[in-house]
Structure formats: structure tokens, C-alpha cells
Amino acid sequence: MNRFRMLDQLLNRFTETMLPGCACIVSRHGKVLYEGYSGWANLEQGKPITPDTVYRLFSMTKVIVCTAALMLYERGKFLLNEPLTEYFPEFEGPMVIRTRPDGGIDYEPARNPILIKHLFTMTSGIPYNFGDSEPERLIRQVLDELRAKYGNYDLQTEVREMAKAKIPLAFEPGTRWMYGYSHDILGALIEVVSGKKLGQFLQEEIFDPLGMKDTGYRFKGDIAERMASVYERTADGKLVEIPGPLDMLHHPESKYEGGGIGLYSTARDYAVFTQMLACGGVYNGERIIGRKTIELMRRNHLNEQQMNDFARAQHAGYGYGLGVRTLVDPAASGSNSSIGEFGWSGLAGTWTSIDPDEGVSVVFMQQIFPTIFEESVHLRVRNVAYACID
């Protein structure tokens, strides 16, 4: 039996029981070993998932942006241990929030600066704006003010205005791990040191060399028509189509290009990108990024405290490198992939695994918002995909 039939069976089971549609590509040493599509890009229209279906990457944007930043790192444009203020003076003199025993809060000057490596490793202390903490509330306030003042604004404007607002950090830089805004600042750093807009740099340095014609920030050609619809599962188990979150950022007039979110892609395009990383940074004989830089990227950079912060069910056995989860303990994760297998996922359920030791990459695409099946879906895809490899 062709072992990859197990992946066909898995995808079909997903779309029969929990997902509207999904796609998976497994590649090795520059060749596609498996390509499977199941279910619907739009249920109501009976529009199937195909190789041309386009997906919102959300946080899988981060893997591309961190790769781009590391390309500039290996060109000598910045050092990982440099203070962020070397490039954004607005971040001078950060404050840190401290909680008193009575539950009150104080602001105190940070003892250490935010370093560039803290952006890669999500240890800067700068959260997203989703929660109820004081820093998260203040970030929401700044973003609301930016929208009111500018309406349509770019990444540089956002990062500099947030820095000027002196929003307190959630913790002393480099001491804890917190998922947040760090990679958006990293995207702005790419603009500063390259002299190009983030989208332009990605297009010229990654998308064009890799032939990723269906990947980008802005709608072009028939991309809008090929986007998979986003669905939400209701309490009674029904799938309800919802507007694509943040789709307004894809419109041609939009200026914002996020470092942590905002790209769209097809499974085939993203598979080419991940194969480049799995094959030591080379694609079609052209080097995109250094092999040793990829090794640094996929090395665990977290200490024990930060590993405890990072721990979630789907991250069991994984540490965190320069913008990616990375496998450190296969027994703890229940994974049949290699130590140093790395990747990330996106809010609508996209997911990737990259294994340079085997020259293997796996890309899985779906569009449910928010994704609620990370552990039950992604880990099964990982285990079945690696089981199929000779």
C-alpha cells in the first residue's frame, strides 16, 4: 500500500468531521512526495479546495519575516545582541510593570535594554493587544488613536508611535517568554536596515527567487476570488462562514504590512519556501539563506523559566528558536520527527513543519477562525506525514 494513502484518509476524516476543507503537501530534497486536497474552499458555493486555493497565513507570516530578518543578519546589517535603540531611538528608557503584594501596579525603569534577539525569541516583554493586562490595554489605546488619527497607516508609523507612548513592558527584557508584538517590530527593523518596505524586500529576496507568485500582502490578479472562505464552528457544531479577519489589509490601497501577520499564500507556494529551509537554504541551486544561519534559527533559545512560559499542550517537547518552535524532546512531544524539526502555525489553522535533518517539510492549510483543533489536527498531520517517509 502507498503509505501516503494514510494522509488522504486523515484529510478526508478531518473534512467529514470537523473542517470545511484542508490541504497538505509533504516534500523532501526538493521533490513533492505527497499533495492532497480535501473538502471545500466555500461550502455554500460548493467550491472545492484545489492547488490554486489561497489561504490567510496569519502568524505563519512570522516564519517568512524571521527568515528575511536573518538574511539581513548574515549580511552584517545588525547583531542579535545589539540594543533595539540602535535602530529605533524611540525605545530608549523602557519601563517595566511591577505588581505590588496588594495587587496594585507600579512602573519602574527597565534594568536592561530590549535587544534584537529578544524580538526574535518573543522575550521583549511587548505583548499583543488581546488581553486585559495594563500593557495590553495601553497598546489597544495607542492603536485606536492611530486609526483615529491616520486611518490608513504603515508599519513604521505604528512601531514608532507605540515606542513613543512608553507603554510599560510586561517583564524585564530577556527574562520571560510572551507571545506578542515582537515580530512586527522585527518587520519594521527589516525596513530600516534594508531601506525597503517589508513587502518589497520579501518580494525581491524571497518570493521572486522562489517563484512564489501567489504569496503577498496585497490582492493581485484573481487572488481575492481564490481565497478560501473562513468558517467558525458554532456551539451546536455547525460551520458558519465569517468575513476574513483582517482582509482589509489585503486591499490595494492598504499601507500596512505586518511582521507577525498579513501574508496570504497557497499550499504550493509555502511548500517551496519551507523546502528551501529544509534543504539548507538553497533552492534550484541558488542560496537564499545560509545553512548555519538556519541551524541558529532552529536552536532552542529559551531558559527554564521561559520554557515554562512557552509550554502549551501542542508545544510539549518543543522549545523556541529565532521565531519558530523547535523540537528538543521527541519523547515528551510524542513526535516521530527529528530533534530540531521546526515551524509555526497560524490563527486560522495553517501549520508547517521543517526538518533539515531529513530534508523534509510539511505544509498544512485550513481556514477556521479561531483555530481550535491545533493539538488534534496538527499533531496528527505531523505524525502521519513523518510515518510515510522512507
Tab-separated table of C-alpha atoms in Angstrom:
chain	number	residue	atom	x	y	z
A	1	MET	CA	0.000	0.000	0.000
A	2	ASN	CA	1.185	3.504	-0.786
A	3	ARG	CA	1.758	4.794	2.739
A	4	PHE	CA	0.753	8.318	1.741
A	5	ARG	CA	-2.808	6.994	1.420
A	6	MET	CA	-2.839	7.365	5.202
A	7	LEU	CA	-2.641	11.127	4.707
A	8	ASP	CA	-5.526	11.016	2.221
A	9	GLN	CA	-7.565	9.147	4.785
A	10	LEU	CA	-6.630	11.611	7.526
A	11	LEU	CA	-7.559	14.707	5.484
A	12	ASN	CA	-10.855	13.135	4.455
A	13	ARG	CA	-11.629	12.291	8.065
A	14	PHE	CA	-10.956	15.898	9.048
A	15	THR	CA	-13.343	17.280	6.428
A	16	GLU	CA	-16.016	14.716	7.255
A	17	THR	CA	-15.995	15.541	10.961
A	18	MET	CA	-14.595	18.992	11.759
A	19	LEU	CA	-13.140	21.081	8.920
A	20	PRO	CA	-14.709	22.608	5.783
A	21	GLY	CA	-11.586	21.880	3.753
A	22	CYS	CA	-7.849	21.390	4.006
A	23	ALA	CA	-4.671	20.791	2.035
A	24	CYS	CA	-1.352	19.116	2.782
A	25	ILE	CA	1.964	18.911	0.938
A	26	VAL	CA	4.938	16.800	2.004
A	27	SER	CA	8.261	17.461	0.254
A	28	ARG	CA	11.757	16.071	0.535
A	29	HIS	CA	15.074	17.086	-1.050
A	30	GLY	CA	13.304	19.461	-3.442
A	31	LYS	CA	10.652	16.995	-4.616
A	32	VAL	CA	6.962	16.773	-3.695
A	33	LEU	CA	6.226	13.360	-2.184
A	34	TYR	CA	2.572	13.984	-1.423
A	35	GLU	CA	-0.012	16.601	-2.343
A	36	GLY	CA	-3.554	16.206	-1.062
A	37	TYR	CA	-6.703	18.333	-1.046
A	38	SER	CA	-9.978	17.579	0.683
A	39	GLY	CA	-13.279	19.371	1.207
A	40	TRP	CA	-14.427	22.833	0.314
A	41	ALA	CA	-12.993	26.328	-0.009
A	42	ASN	CA	-16.585	27.542	0.210
A	43	LEU	CA	-19.314	25.196	1.435
A	44	GLU	CA	-22.279	27.253	0.272
A	45	GLN	CA	-20.950	27.598	-3.271
A	46	GLY	CA	-19.688	24.027	-3.489
A	47	LYS	CA	-16.244	25.405	-4.304
A	48	PRO	CA	-13.597	22.722	-3.719
A	49	ILE	CA	-10.139	23.093	-2.228
A	50	THR	CA	-7.650	22.948	-5.136
A	51	PRO	CA	-3.930	23.629	-5.692
A	52	ASP	CA	-4.900	27.229	-6.573
A	53	THR	CA	-6.733	27.892	-3.288
A	54	VAL	CA	-5.226	30.797	-1.321
A	55	TYR	CA	-5.078	30.915	2.485
A	56	ARG	CA	-4.572	33.655	5.069
A	57	LEU	CA	-1.351	32.780	6.860
A	58	PHE	CA	-1.840	34.945	9.952
A	59	SER	CA	1.102	34.040	12.231
A	60	MET	CA	2.760	31.750	9.696
A	61	THR	CA	3.798	35.115	8.248
A	62	LYS	CA	6.299	35.144	11.121
A	63	VAL	CA	8.420	32.297	9.734
A	64	ILE	CA	8.903	34.201	6.472
A	65	VAL	CA	9.623	37.522	8.189
A	66	CYS	CA	12.096	35.998	10.657
A	67	THR	CA	13.847	34.274	7.752
A	68	ALA	CA	14.060	37.621	5.942
A	69	ALA	CA	15.477	39.306	9.045
A	70	LEU	CA	18.100	36.581	9.407
A	71	MET	CA	19.117	37.101	5.779
A	72	LEU	CA	19.963	40.677	6.759
A	73	TYR	CA	21.666	39.495	9.952
A	74	GLU	CA	24.038	37.323	7.926
A	75	ARG	CA	24.801	40.303	5.676
A	76	GLY	CA	26.067	42.189	8.719
A	77	LYS	CA	23.154	44.642	8.906
A	78	PHE	CA	22.628	44.087	12.653
A	79	LEU	CA	23.781	41.916	15.550
A	80	LEU	CA	21.465	39.838	17.713
A	81	ASN	CA	22.914	41.301	20.918
A	82	GLU	CA	22.549	44.932	19.812
A	83	PRO	CA	20.028	47.159	21.621
A	84	LEU	CA	16.865	47.922	19.687
A	85	THR	CA	17.548	51.618	20.298
A	86	GLU	CA	20.418	51.461	17.782
A	87	TYR	CA	17.706	51.398	15.113
A	88	PHE	CA	14.669	52.791	16.934
A	89	PRO	CA	15.773	55.505	19.401
A	90	GLU	CA	12.116	55.847	20.431
A	91	PHE	CA	12.512	52.707	22.562
A	92	GLU	CA	15.048	54.414	24.843
A	93	GLY	CA	14.306	54.140	28.568
A	94	PRO	CA	11.646	51.400	28.676
A	95	MET	CA	9.554	50.988	31.804
A	96	VAL	CA	8.534	47.646	33.301
A	97	ILE	CA	5.277	46.993	35.096
A	98	ARG	CA	5.594	45.617	38.639
A	99	THR	CA	2.724	44.153	40.629
A	100	ARG	CA	2.661	45.002	44.340
A	101	PRO	CA	1.637	42.460	47.007
A	102	ASP	CA	-1.691	44.309	47.365
A	103	GLY	CA	-2.413	43.808	43.645
A	104	GLY	CA	-1.605	47.371	42.653
A	105	ILE	CA	0.861	48.150	39.885
A	106	ASP	CA	3.910	50.384	39.594
A	107	TYR	CA	6.138	51.346	36.672
A	108	GLU	CA	9.887	51.021	37.148
A	109	PRO	CA	12.747	51.666	34.726
A	110	ALA	CA	13.918	48.502	32.995
A	111	ARG	CA	17.328	47.330	34.177
A	112	ASN	CA	18.253	46.051	30.721
A	113	PRO	CA	17.593	47.252	27.180
A	114	ILE	CA	15.495	45.365	24.638
A	115	LEU	CA	17.930	43.530	22.372
A	116	ILE	CA	17.315	42.486	18.768
A	117	LYS	CA	17.389	38.826	19.811
A	118	HIS	CA	14.529	39.499	22.238
A	119	LEU	CA	12.350	40.334	19.230
A	120	PHE	CA	13.147	37.030	17.524
A	121	THR	CA	12.600	34.986	20.688
A	122	MET	CA	9.456	36.752	21.956
A	123	THR	CA	11.237	37.739	25.165
A	124	SER	CA	10.977	41.532	24.737
A	125	GLY	CA	8.086	41.939	27.179
A	126	ILE	CA	5.904	43.565	24.497
A	127	PRO	CA	2.591	41.663	24.311
A	128	TYR	CA	-0.179	41.729	21.753
A	129	ASN	CA	-3.260	43.826	22.481
A	130	PHE	CA	-5.684	40.972	23.124
A	131	GLY	CA	-5.777	40.639	26.921
A	132	ASP	CA	-6.691	42.669	29.976
A	133	SER	CA	-3.270	43.468	31.419
A	134	GLU	CA	-2.140	47.085	31.669
A	135	PRO	CA	0.348	46.830	28.759
A	136	GLU	CA	-2.242	45.143	26.533
A	137	ARG	CA	-4.867	47.756	27.390
A	138	LEU	CA	-2.449	50.602	26.635
A	139	ILE	CA	-1.426	49.039	23.303
A	140	ARG	CA	-5.114	48.883	22.323
A	141	GLN	CA	-5.447	52.536	23.237
A	142	VAL	CA	-2.480	53.544	21.059
A	143	LEU	CA	-3.796	51.522	18.108
A	144	ASP	CA	-7.232	53.123	18.474
A	145	GLU	CA	-5.622	56.561	18.479
A	146	LEU	CA	-3.562	55.696	15.407
A	147	ARG	CA	-6.653	54.594	13.491
A	148	ALA	CA	-8.477	57.769	14.508
A	149	LYS	CA	-5.529	59.988	13.552
A	150	TYR	CA	-4.303	58.354	10.350
A	151	GLY	CA	-6.907	55.808	9.285
A	152	ASN	CA	-4.613	54.054	6.831
A	153	TYR	CA	-1.038	53.898	8.158
A	154	ASP	CA	2.100	51.786	7.689
A	155	LEU	CA	4.155	49.548	9.957
A	156	GLN	CA	6.868	52.143	10.650
A	157	THR	CA	4.284	54.625	11.895
A	158	GLU	CA	2.747	52.047	14.217
A	159	VAL	CA	6.020	50.866	15.723
A	160	ARG	CA	7.402	54.346	16.325
A	161	GLU	CA	4.164	55.673	17.814
A	162	MET	CA	3.915	52.683	20.152
A	163	ALA	CA	7.505	53.264	21.265
A	164	LYS	CA	6.867	56.958	21.888
A	165	ALA	CA	3.852	56.073	24.053
A	166	LYS	CA	6.230	54.444	26.578
A	167	ILE	CA	3.905	51.516	27.187
A	168	PRO	CA	5.333	49.505	30.101
A	169	LEU	CA	6.830	46.133	29.341
A	170	ALA	CA	5.156	43.059	30.819
A	171	PHE	CA	8.511	41.937	32.253
A	172	GLU	CA	12.213	42.713	32.280
A	173	PRO	CA	13.565	42.178	28.733
A	174	GLY	CA	15.029	38.728	28.211
A	175	THR	CA	13.634	37.166	31.396
A	176	ARG	CA	10.291	35.621	30.333
A	177	TRP	CA	8.546	34.431	27.153
A	178	MET	CA	5.323	36.051	25.940
A	179	TYR	CA	3.702	35.780	22.528
A	180	GLY	CA	3.263	39.274	21.229
A	181	TYR	CA	4.218	42.196	19.039
A	182	SER	CA	7.942	41.449	18.760
A	183	HIS	CA	7.960	40.176	15.173
A	184	ASP	CA	6.076	43.224	13.935
A	185	ILE	CA	8.903	45.340	15.326
A	186	LEU	CA	11.290	42.945	13.594
A	187	GLY	CA	9.439	43.654	10.330
A	188	ALA	CA	9.993	47.366	10.886
A	189	LEU	CA	13.676	46.656	11.556
A	190	ILE	CA	13.897	44.967	8.147
A	191	GLU	CA	12.616	48.194	6.609
A	192	VAL	CA	15.149	50.332	8.479
A	193	VAL	CA	18.247	48.278	7.686
A	194	SER	CA	17.267	47.340	4.108
A	195	GLY	CA	15.889	50.728	3.058
A	196	LYS	CA	12.881	48.958	1.521
A	197	LYS	CA	9.293	48.392	2.532
A	198	LEU	CA	8.787	44.992	4.105
A	199	GLY	CA	6.633	43.696	1.250
A	200	GLN	CA	9.173	44.860	-1.326
A	201	PHE	CA	12.036	43.153	0.491
A	202	LEU	CA	10.105	39.877	0.786
A	203	GLN	CA	9.106	40.044	-2.874
A	204	GLU	CA	12.604	40.708	-4.182
A	205	GLU	CA	14.574	38.489	-1.799
A	206	ILE	CA	12.235	35.524	-1.188
A	207	PHE	CA	9.062	35.391	-3.295
A	208	ASP	CA	10.589	36.166	-6.701
A	209	PRO	CA	13.662	33.907	-6.323
A	210	LEU	CA	11.435	31.042	-5.122
A	211	GLY	CA	8.726	31.610	-7.737
A	212	MET	CA	6.079	32.248	-5.046
A	213	LYS	CA	3.702	34.046	-7.396
A	214	ASP	CA	0.633	33.579	-5.192
A	215	THR	CA	2.095	34.960	-1.953
A	216	GLY	CA	1.946	38.549	-0.726
A	217	TYR	CA	0.230	41.225	1.295
A	218	ARG	CA	-1.997	42.823	-1.374
A	219	PHE	CA	-4.622	41.275	-3.606
A	220	LYS	CA	-3.429	40.975	-7.198
A	221	GLY	CA	-4.901	39.298	-10.255
A	222	ASP	CA	-7.566	36.794	-9.202
A	223	ILE	CA	-6.196	36.188	-5.676
A	224	ALA	CA	-9.324	37.571	-3.972
A	225	GLU	CA	-11.540	35.127	-5.866
A	226	ARG	CA	-9.274	32.201	-4.980
A	227	MET	CA	-9.184	32.851	-1.221
A	228	ALA	CA	-10.686	30.091	0.891
A	229	SER	CA	-13.605	31.275	2.987
A	230	VAL	CA	-13.156	31.438	6.755
A	231	TYR	CA	-15.523	29.428	8.922
A	232	GLU	CA	-16.403	29.385	12.575
A	233	ARG	CA	-17.853	26.351	14.336
A	234	THR	CA	-20.898	27.196	16.448
A	235	ALA	CA	-21.768	25.618	19.801
A	236	ASP	CA	-24.110	23.166	18.065
A	237	GLY	CA	-21.366	22.063	15.670
A	238	LYS	CA	-22.393	23.973	12.544
A	239	LEU	CA	-19.858	25.669	10.306
A	240	VAL	CA	-20.764	29.311	9.671
A	241	GLU	CA	-18.906	31.462	7.156
A	242	ILE	CA	-17.500	34.680	8.613
A	243	PRO	CA	-15.701	37.637	6.983
A	244	GLY	CA	-11.981	37.086	6.567
A	245	PRO	CA	-10.365	38.708	9.611
A	246	LEU	CA	-8.027	41.498	8.535
A	247	ASP	CA	-8.924	41.105	4.846
A	248	MET	CA	-8.983	44.896	4.607
A	249	LEU	CA	-5.177	44.786	4.838
A	250	HIS	CA	-5.051	42.892	1.524
A	251	HIS	CA	-6.773	45.678	-0.420
A	252	PRO	CA	-4.511	47.589	-2.830
A	253	GLU	CA	-4.919	50.894	-1.003
A	254	SER	CA	-3.774	49.485	2.353
A	255	LYS	CA	-0.356	50.617	3.604
A	256	TYR	CA	0.145	48.183	6.486
A	257	GLU	CA	2.463	45.188	6.047
A	258	GLY	CA	2.772	43.295	9.304
A	259	GLY	CA	5.783	41.415	10.547
A	260	GLY	CA	3.640	39.000	12.523
A	261	ILE	CA	0.542	38.708	10.354
A	262	GLY	CA	-0.800	39.702	6.974
A	263	LEU	CA	0.558	37.424	4.246
A	264	TYR	CA	-1.533	35.056	2.147
A	265	SER	CA	-0.212	32.066	0.197
A	266	THR	CA	-1.086	28.771	-1.453
A	267	ALA	CA	-0.007	25.409	-0.081
A	268	ARG	CA	2.318	25.007	-3.079
A	269	ASP	CA	3.995	28.382	-2.599
A	270	TYR	CA	4.534	27.857	1.109
A	271	ALA	CA	5.830	24.342	0.443
A	272	VAL	CA	8.550	25.794	-1.811
A	273	PHE	CA	9.569	28.248	0.938
A	274	THR	CA	9.730	25.511	3.583
A	275	GLN	CA	11.665	23.187	1.264
A	276	MET	CA	14.256	25.895	0.801
A	277	LEU	CA	14.763	25.934	4.591
A	278	ALA	CA	14.681	22.129	4.836
A	279	CYS	CA	17.366	21.892	2.149
A	280	GLY	CA	19.856	24.153	3.895
A	281	GLY	CA	18.740	27.470	2.403
A	282	VAL	CA	19.212	26.502	-1.266
A	283	TYR	CA	16.520	26.395	-3.964
A	284	ASN	CA	17.190	25.433	-7.602
A	285	GLY	CA	20.898	25.872	-6.994
A	286	GLU	CA	20.525	29.402	-5.604
A	287	ARG	CA	21.326	30.123	-1.976
A	288	ILE	CA	18.667	32.186	-0.218
A	289	ILE	CA	19.991	31.940	3.353
A	290	GLY	CA	22.985	30.237	4.964
A	291	ARG	CA	22.757	26.694	6.309
A	292	LYS	CA	24.448	27.692	9.565
A	293	THR	CA	22.002	30.568	9.978
A	294	ILE	CA	19.129	28.079	9.724
A	295	GLU	CA	20.848	25.976	12.390
A	296	LEU	CA	20.913	29.025	14.660
A	297	MET	CA	17.258	29.736	13.855
A	298	ARG	CA	16.125	26.255	14.906
A	299	ARG	CA	18.206	26.031	18.070
A	300	ASN	CA	16.298	26.392	21.341
A	301	HIS	CA	16.997	29.856	22.793
A	302	LEU	CA	14.835	29.624	25.931
A	303	ASN	CA	15.923	29.055	29.517
A	304	GLU	CA	13.932	27.011	32.042
A	305	GLN	CA	11.657	29.891	33.103
A	306	GLN	CA	10.957	30.858	29.507
A	307	MET	CA	10.269	27.217	28.591
A	308	ASN	CA	7.636	27.125	31.325
A	309	ASP	CA	6.054	30.259	29.845
A	310	PHE	CA	6.090	28.698	26.374
A	311	ALA	CA	4.587	25.369	27.426
A	312	ARG	CA	1.201	24.508	25.943
A	313	ALA	CA	-0.262	21.122	25.035
A	314	GLN	CA	0.663	21.341	21.356
A	315	HIS	CA	4.156	22.624	22.281
A	316	ALA	CA	5.028	19.688	24.566
A	317	GLY	CA	8.618	18.715	23.880
A	318	TYR	CA	9.308	21.899	21.914
A	319	GLY	CA	11.428	24.932	22.702
A	320	TYR	CA	11.521	28.208	20.812
A	321	GLY	CA	14.240	29.436	18.483
A	322	LEU	CA	14.546	32.603	16.421
A	323	GLY	CA	10.856	32.927	15.592
A	324	VAL	CA	9.952	29.230	15.430
A	325	ARG	CA	9.061	26.351	17.716
A	326	THR	CA	11.818	23.718	17.672
A	327	LEU	CA	11.732	20.107	18.823
A	328	VAL	CA	14.008	19.383	21.795
A	329	ASP	CA	12.411	16.250	23.297
A	330	PRO	CA	10.668	13.807	20.924
A	331	ALA	CA	9.542	11.605	23.829
A	332	ALA	CA	7.801	14.493	25.590
A	333	SER	CA	6.147	15.640	22.357
A	334	GLY	CA	5.179	12.188	21.137
A	335	SER	CA	6.743	13.150	17.823
A	336	ASN	CA	8.366	10.906	15.221
A	337	SER	CA	10.195	13.870	13.651
A	338	SER	CA	13.833	14.817	14.308
A	339	ILE	CA	15.308	16.901	17.100
A	340	GLY	CA	15.490	20.423	15.653
A	341	GLU	CA	12.375	19.983	13.489
A	342	PHE	CA	10.870	23.456	13.480
A	343	GLY	CA	7.986	25.626	12.248
A	344	TRP	CA	4.922	27.504	13.410
A	345	SER	CA	1.170	27.801	12.865
A	346	GLY	CA	-1.407	30.475	12.070
A	347	LEU	CA	-4.597	31.607	13.750
A	348	ALA	CA	-6.844	30.169	11.033
A	349	GLY	CA	-5.229	26.749	11.348
A	350	THR	CA	-2.324	26.834	8.906
A	351	TRP	CA	0.718	24.868	10.094
A	352	THR	CA	4.182	23.868	8.934
A	353	SER	CA	6.974	21.514	9.976
A	354	ILE	CA	10.542	21.781	8.619
A	355	ASP	CA	13.116	19.042	9.236
A	356	PRO	CA	16.575	19.772	7.753
A	357	ASP	CA	17.989	16.515	9.109
A	358	GLU	CA	15.654	14.638	6.755
A	359	GLY	CA	15.324	17.344	4.090
A	360	VAL	CA	11.586	17.185	4.762
A	361	SER	CA	8.902	19.850	5.044
A	362	VAL	CA	5.184	19.515	5.662
A	363	VAL	CA	2.619	22.251	4.968
A	364	PHE	CA	-0.978	22.001	6.135
A	365	MET	CA	-3.652	24.578	5.315
A	366	GLN	CA	-7.154	25.171	6.674
A	367	GLN	CA	-9.276	28.268	7.428
A	368	ILE	CA	-11.213	28.067	10.682
A	369	PHE	CA	-11.164	31.149	12.885
A	370	PRO	CA	-10.076	30.907	15.550
A	371	THR	CA	-8.363	27.565	15.186
A	372	ILE	CA	-9.498	25.249	17.953
A	373	PHE	CA	-8.049	22.000	16.688
A	374	GLU	CA	-4.304	22.630	16.913
A	375	GLU	CA	-3.494	19.614	19.032
A	376	SER	CA	-5.943	17.137	17.488
A	377	VAL	CA	-5.250	18.173	13.867
A	378	HIS	CA	-1.686	19.475	13.579
A	379	LEU	CA	-0.023	16.774	15.654
A	380	ARG	CA	-1.844	14.059	13.752
A	381	VAL	CA	-0.708	15.565	10.447
A	382	ARG	CA	2.859	15.664	11.766
A	383	ASN	CA	2.851	12.071	12.959
A	384	VAL	CA	1.191	10.603	9.866
A	385	ALA	CA	3.349	12.626	7.449
A	386	TYR	CA	6.620	11.516	9.069
A	387	ALA	CA	5.394	7.926	9.236
A	388	CYS	CA	5.067	7.947	5.435
A	389	ILE	CA	8.689	8.909	4.820
A	390	ASP	CA	11.191	6.148	3.987
